[in-house]
XYZ file of C-alpha atoms in Angstrom:
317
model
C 68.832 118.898 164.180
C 72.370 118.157 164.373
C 71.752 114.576 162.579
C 69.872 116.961 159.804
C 73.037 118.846 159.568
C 75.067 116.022 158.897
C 73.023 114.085 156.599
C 73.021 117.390 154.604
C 76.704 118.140 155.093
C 77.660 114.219 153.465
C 75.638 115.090 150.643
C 77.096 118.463 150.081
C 80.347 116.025 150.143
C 78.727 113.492 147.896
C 77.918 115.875 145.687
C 81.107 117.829 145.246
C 83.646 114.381 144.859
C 80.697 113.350 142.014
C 81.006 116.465 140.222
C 84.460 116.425 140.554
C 85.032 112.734 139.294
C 83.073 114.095 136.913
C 84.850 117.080 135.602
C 87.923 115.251 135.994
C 86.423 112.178 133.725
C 85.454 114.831 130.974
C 88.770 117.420 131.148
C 91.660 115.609 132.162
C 91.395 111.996 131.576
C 90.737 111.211 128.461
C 94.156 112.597 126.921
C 95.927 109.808 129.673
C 93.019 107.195 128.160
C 95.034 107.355 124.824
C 98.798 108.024 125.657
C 101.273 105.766 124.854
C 104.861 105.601 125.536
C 107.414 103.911 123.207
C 109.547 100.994 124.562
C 112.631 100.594 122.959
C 113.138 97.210 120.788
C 116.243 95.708 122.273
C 115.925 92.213 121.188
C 116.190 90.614 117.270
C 115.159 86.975 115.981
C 118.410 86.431 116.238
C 117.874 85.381 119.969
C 115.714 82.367 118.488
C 118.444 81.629 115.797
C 116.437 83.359 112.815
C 117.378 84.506 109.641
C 116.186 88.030 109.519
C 116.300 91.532 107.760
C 115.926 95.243 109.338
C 113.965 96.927 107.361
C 112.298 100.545 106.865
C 109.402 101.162 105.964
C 108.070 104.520 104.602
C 104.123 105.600 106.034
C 103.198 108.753 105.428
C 106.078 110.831 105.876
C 107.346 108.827 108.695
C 110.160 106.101 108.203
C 108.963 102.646 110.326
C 111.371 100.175 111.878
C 111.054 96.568 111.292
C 112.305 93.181 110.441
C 111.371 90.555 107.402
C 112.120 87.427 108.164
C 111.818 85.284 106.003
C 110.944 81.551 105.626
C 113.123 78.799 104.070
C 110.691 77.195 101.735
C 107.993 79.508 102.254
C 104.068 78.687 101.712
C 102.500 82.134 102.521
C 103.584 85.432 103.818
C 102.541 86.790 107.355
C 102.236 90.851 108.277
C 102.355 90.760 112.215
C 100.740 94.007 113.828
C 101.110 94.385 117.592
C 99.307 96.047 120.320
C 99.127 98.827 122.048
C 101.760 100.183 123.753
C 103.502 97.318 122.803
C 106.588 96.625 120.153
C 107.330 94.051 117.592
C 109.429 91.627 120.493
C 105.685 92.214 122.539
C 106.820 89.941 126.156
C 102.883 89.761 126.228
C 102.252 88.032 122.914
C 105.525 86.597 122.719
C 106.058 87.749 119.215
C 109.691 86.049 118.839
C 109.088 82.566 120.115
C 105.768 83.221 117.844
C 108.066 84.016 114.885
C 110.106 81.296 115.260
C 106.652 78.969 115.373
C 105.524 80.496 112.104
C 108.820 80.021 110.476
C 109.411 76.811 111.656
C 105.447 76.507 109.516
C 107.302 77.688 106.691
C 105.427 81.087 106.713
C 107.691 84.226 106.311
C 107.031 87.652 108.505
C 107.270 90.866 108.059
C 106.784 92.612 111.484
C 107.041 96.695 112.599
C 106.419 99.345 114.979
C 103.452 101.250 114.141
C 104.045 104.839 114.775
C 104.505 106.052 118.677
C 105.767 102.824 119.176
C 109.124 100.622 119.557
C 111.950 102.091 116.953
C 109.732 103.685 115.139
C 108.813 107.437 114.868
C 106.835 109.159 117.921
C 104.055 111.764 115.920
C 101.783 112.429 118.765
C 102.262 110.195 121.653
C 98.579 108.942 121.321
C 96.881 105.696 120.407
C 93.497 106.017 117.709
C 92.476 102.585 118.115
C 93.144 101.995 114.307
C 92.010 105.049 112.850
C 95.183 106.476 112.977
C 97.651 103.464 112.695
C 96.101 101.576 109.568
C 97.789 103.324 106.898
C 100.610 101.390 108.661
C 99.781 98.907 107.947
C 98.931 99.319 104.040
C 102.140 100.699 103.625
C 103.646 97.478 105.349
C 101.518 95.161 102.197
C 103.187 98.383 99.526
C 106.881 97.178 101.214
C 105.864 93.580 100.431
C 104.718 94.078 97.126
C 108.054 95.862 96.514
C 110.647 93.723 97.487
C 109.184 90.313 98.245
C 106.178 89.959 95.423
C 105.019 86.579 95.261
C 102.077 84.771 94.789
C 101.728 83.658 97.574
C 98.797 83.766 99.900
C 99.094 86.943 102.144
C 97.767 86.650 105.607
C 97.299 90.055 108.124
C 97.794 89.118 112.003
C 96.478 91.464 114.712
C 96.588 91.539 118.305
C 94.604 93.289 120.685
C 94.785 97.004 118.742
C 96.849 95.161 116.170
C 93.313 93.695 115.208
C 91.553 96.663 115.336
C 93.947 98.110 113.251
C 94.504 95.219 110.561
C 90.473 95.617 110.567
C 90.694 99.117 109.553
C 93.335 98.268 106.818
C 91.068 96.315 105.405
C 88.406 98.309 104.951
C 90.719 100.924 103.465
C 91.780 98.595 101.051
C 94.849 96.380 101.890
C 94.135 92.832 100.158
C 95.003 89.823 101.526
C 93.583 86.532 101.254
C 92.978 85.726 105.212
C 93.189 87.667 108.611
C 94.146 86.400 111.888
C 92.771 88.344 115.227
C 94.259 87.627 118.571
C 91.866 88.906 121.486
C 91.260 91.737 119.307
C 90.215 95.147 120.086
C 86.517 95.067 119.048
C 84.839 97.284 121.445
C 86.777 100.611 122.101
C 84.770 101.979 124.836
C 84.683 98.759 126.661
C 88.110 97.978 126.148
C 89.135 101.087 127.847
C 86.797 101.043 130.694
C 88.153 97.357 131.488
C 91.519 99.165 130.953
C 90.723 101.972 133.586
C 89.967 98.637 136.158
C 92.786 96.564 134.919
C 95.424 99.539 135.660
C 93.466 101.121 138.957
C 91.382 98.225 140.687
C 88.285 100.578 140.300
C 84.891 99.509 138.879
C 84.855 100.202 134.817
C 81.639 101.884 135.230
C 83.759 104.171 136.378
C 85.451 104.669 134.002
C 82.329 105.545 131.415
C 82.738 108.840 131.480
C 86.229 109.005 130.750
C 86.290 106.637 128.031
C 82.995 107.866 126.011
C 84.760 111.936 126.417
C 87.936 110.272 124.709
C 85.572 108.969 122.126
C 84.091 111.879 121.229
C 87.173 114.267 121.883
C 89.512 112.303 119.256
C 86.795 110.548 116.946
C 87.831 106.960 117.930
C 86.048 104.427 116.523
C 82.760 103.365 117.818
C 79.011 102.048 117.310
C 79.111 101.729 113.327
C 82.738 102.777 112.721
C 83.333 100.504 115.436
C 86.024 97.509 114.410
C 83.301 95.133 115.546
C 81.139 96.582 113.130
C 83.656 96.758 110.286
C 84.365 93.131 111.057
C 81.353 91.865 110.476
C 81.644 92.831 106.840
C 84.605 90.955 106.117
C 84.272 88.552 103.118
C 87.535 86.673 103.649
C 88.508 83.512 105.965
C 89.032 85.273 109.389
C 90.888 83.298 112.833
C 89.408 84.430 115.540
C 91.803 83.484 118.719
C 89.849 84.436 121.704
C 90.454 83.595 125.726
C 86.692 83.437 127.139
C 88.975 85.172 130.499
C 90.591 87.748 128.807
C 89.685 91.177 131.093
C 90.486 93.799 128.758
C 89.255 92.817 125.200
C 86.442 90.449 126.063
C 84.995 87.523 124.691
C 81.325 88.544 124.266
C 82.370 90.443 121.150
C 84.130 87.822 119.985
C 81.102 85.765 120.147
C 78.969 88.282 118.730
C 81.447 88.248 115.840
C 81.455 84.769 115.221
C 77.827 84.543 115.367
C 77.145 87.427 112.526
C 80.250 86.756 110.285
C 80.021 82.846 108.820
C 83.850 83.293 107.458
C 84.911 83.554 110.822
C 86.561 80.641 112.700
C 86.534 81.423 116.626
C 89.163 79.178 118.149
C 88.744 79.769 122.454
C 92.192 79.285 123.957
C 92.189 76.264 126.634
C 91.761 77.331 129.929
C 94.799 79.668 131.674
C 95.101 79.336 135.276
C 96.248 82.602 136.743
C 98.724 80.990 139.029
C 100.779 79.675 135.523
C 104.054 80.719 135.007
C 103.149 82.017 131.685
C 101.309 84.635 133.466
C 104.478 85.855 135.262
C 104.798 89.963 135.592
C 101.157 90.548 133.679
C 99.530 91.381 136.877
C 95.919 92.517 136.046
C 96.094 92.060 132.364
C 96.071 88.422 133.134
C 95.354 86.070 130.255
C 95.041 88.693 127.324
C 97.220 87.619 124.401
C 98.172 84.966 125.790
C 98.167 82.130 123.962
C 101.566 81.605 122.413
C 103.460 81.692 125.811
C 100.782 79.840 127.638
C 99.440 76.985 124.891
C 102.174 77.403 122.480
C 101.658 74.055 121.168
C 97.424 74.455 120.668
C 98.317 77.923 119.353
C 101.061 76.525 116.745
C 98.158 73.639 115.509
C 95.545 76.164 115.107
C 97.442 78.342 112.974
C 98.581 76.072 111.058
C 95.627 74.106 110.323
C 94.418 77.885 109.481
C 97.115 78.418 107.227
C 97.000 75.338 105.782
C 93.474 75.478 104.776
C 94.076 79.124 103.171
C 97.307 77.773 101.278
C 94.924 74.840 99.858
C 92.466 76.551 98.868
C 94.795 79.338 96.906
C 94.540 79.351 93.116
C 97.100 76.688 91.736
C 99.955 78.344 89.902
């Protein structure tokens, strides 16, 4: 009798912390799912003894901060998107040794804060995956056109949201003549269940709930709006930078991406050991976007060989 009791008292107390992970999950997660907070941008190229520009540039009615820098003899221009919760001087990606690599290719930047991040203005204080932050993106390619216009081949760069966001520029219209994707964002719901491990330690299963309520709650992108799905529609040379380790934006979507897309080139990053000292202060996030600091030298020959390719086969002027 008593073991009864107790059996049915531990599933009374089953019961409740499930229905209460799962009310939680549905009501008060999914706003913390998408929250960012800006970091201030306190570096410039200058550190890396580069030529460079700040810049505004209007989106919408906001007013984004960035920098052009540009290239001596330049051979194609670059628009560099970052992450999220990330700036322009991302330590993750590390965009300003990275700039210094691409100028030192002969390729000029332009770089920015998409809105809610860096120097540039907070609207909301969420993340859309894209949906939201594209139009930054266009407006970036309008600032080009404006005061740089060339004929030069234009090439979009996303990281991690960055590519989920150059993707959704793309399909709103922003030409360019190639696209490079670093570990991009592909897969929003599993993206942010691996997030919900990479920041807790907990399963990502876990995590389901949460992540398809912040789906449905703010429209993110997903199944055929998905940035996987828009990918695959790309007509246009596409490098795919992928680390098969990465444990937030994972390489299985990658693949799948290479495998249905034929103008995609998937370039897997040479091992990472987690023990590197490239790895130093990522904790959990490990290996993502990290191919710059950690194989800067494979990194710079890919994209250049990349570059070089989309330069060559450019109409002759």
């Amino acid at each position: 009798m008593a073991l009864t009791r107790m059996i049915r008292t531990t599933l009374w107390v089953l019961l409740g912390v499930v229905l209460a992970w799962v009310l939680l999950s549905v009501f008060l997660a999914p706003p913390h799912l998408i929250s960012t907070t800006p970091y201030p941008v306190d570096q410039t190229p200058a550190t890396r003894s580069l030529d460079y520009q700040d810049i505004t540039i209007p989106s919408d009615d906001l007013l984004l901060e960035g920098w052009w820098i540009p290239a001596s003899q330049p051979i194609a221009d670059l628009i560099f998107v970052h992450g999220a919760g990330s700036n322009r001087i991302s330590q993750y990606i590390g965009s300003l040794d990275f700039y210094r690599t691409l100028n030192e290719l002969n390729i000029s930047v332009v770089t920015m804060d998409i809105r809610n991040h860096g120097n540039s203005p907070v609207t909301d204080g969420t993340l859309r995956m894209g949906l939201a932050e594209w139009p930054d993106v266009v407006a970036t390619g309008q600032w080009l056109d404006q005061h740089h216009p060339s004929d030069r081949p234009r090439i979009l760069f996303g990281a991690s949201m960055g590519g989920s966001t150059v993707i959704h520029a793309m399909r709103n219209g922003l030409a360019a003549d190639a696209v490079i994707l670093l570990d991009p964002l592909l897969d929003v719901l599993d993206s942010m269940m691996k997030v919900g491990q990479v920041e807790t330690g907990f399963p990502p299963l876990l995590f389901s709930i949460a992540a398809r309520s912040a789906i449905q709650r703010y429209g993110l992108p997903h199944r055929e709006t998905s940035p996987l799905a828009m990918a695959k529609t790309l007509d246009l040379p596409i490098l795919l930078i992928q680390d098969w380790e990465d444990p937030v934006t994972r390489s299985p979507f990658a693949a799948e991406l290479a495998n249905t897309n034929p103008r995609v080139t998937l370039a897997r990053v040479p091992a990472i050991s987690m023990d590197e000292a490239c790895l130093d202060g990522k904790e959990e996030w490990g290996t993502h976007v990290a191919a710059h600091p950690c194989r800067p030298d494979w990194t710079r020959e890919t994209v250049s060989a990349f570059i070089q390719s989309v330069v060559n086969q450019a109409p002759s002027l």
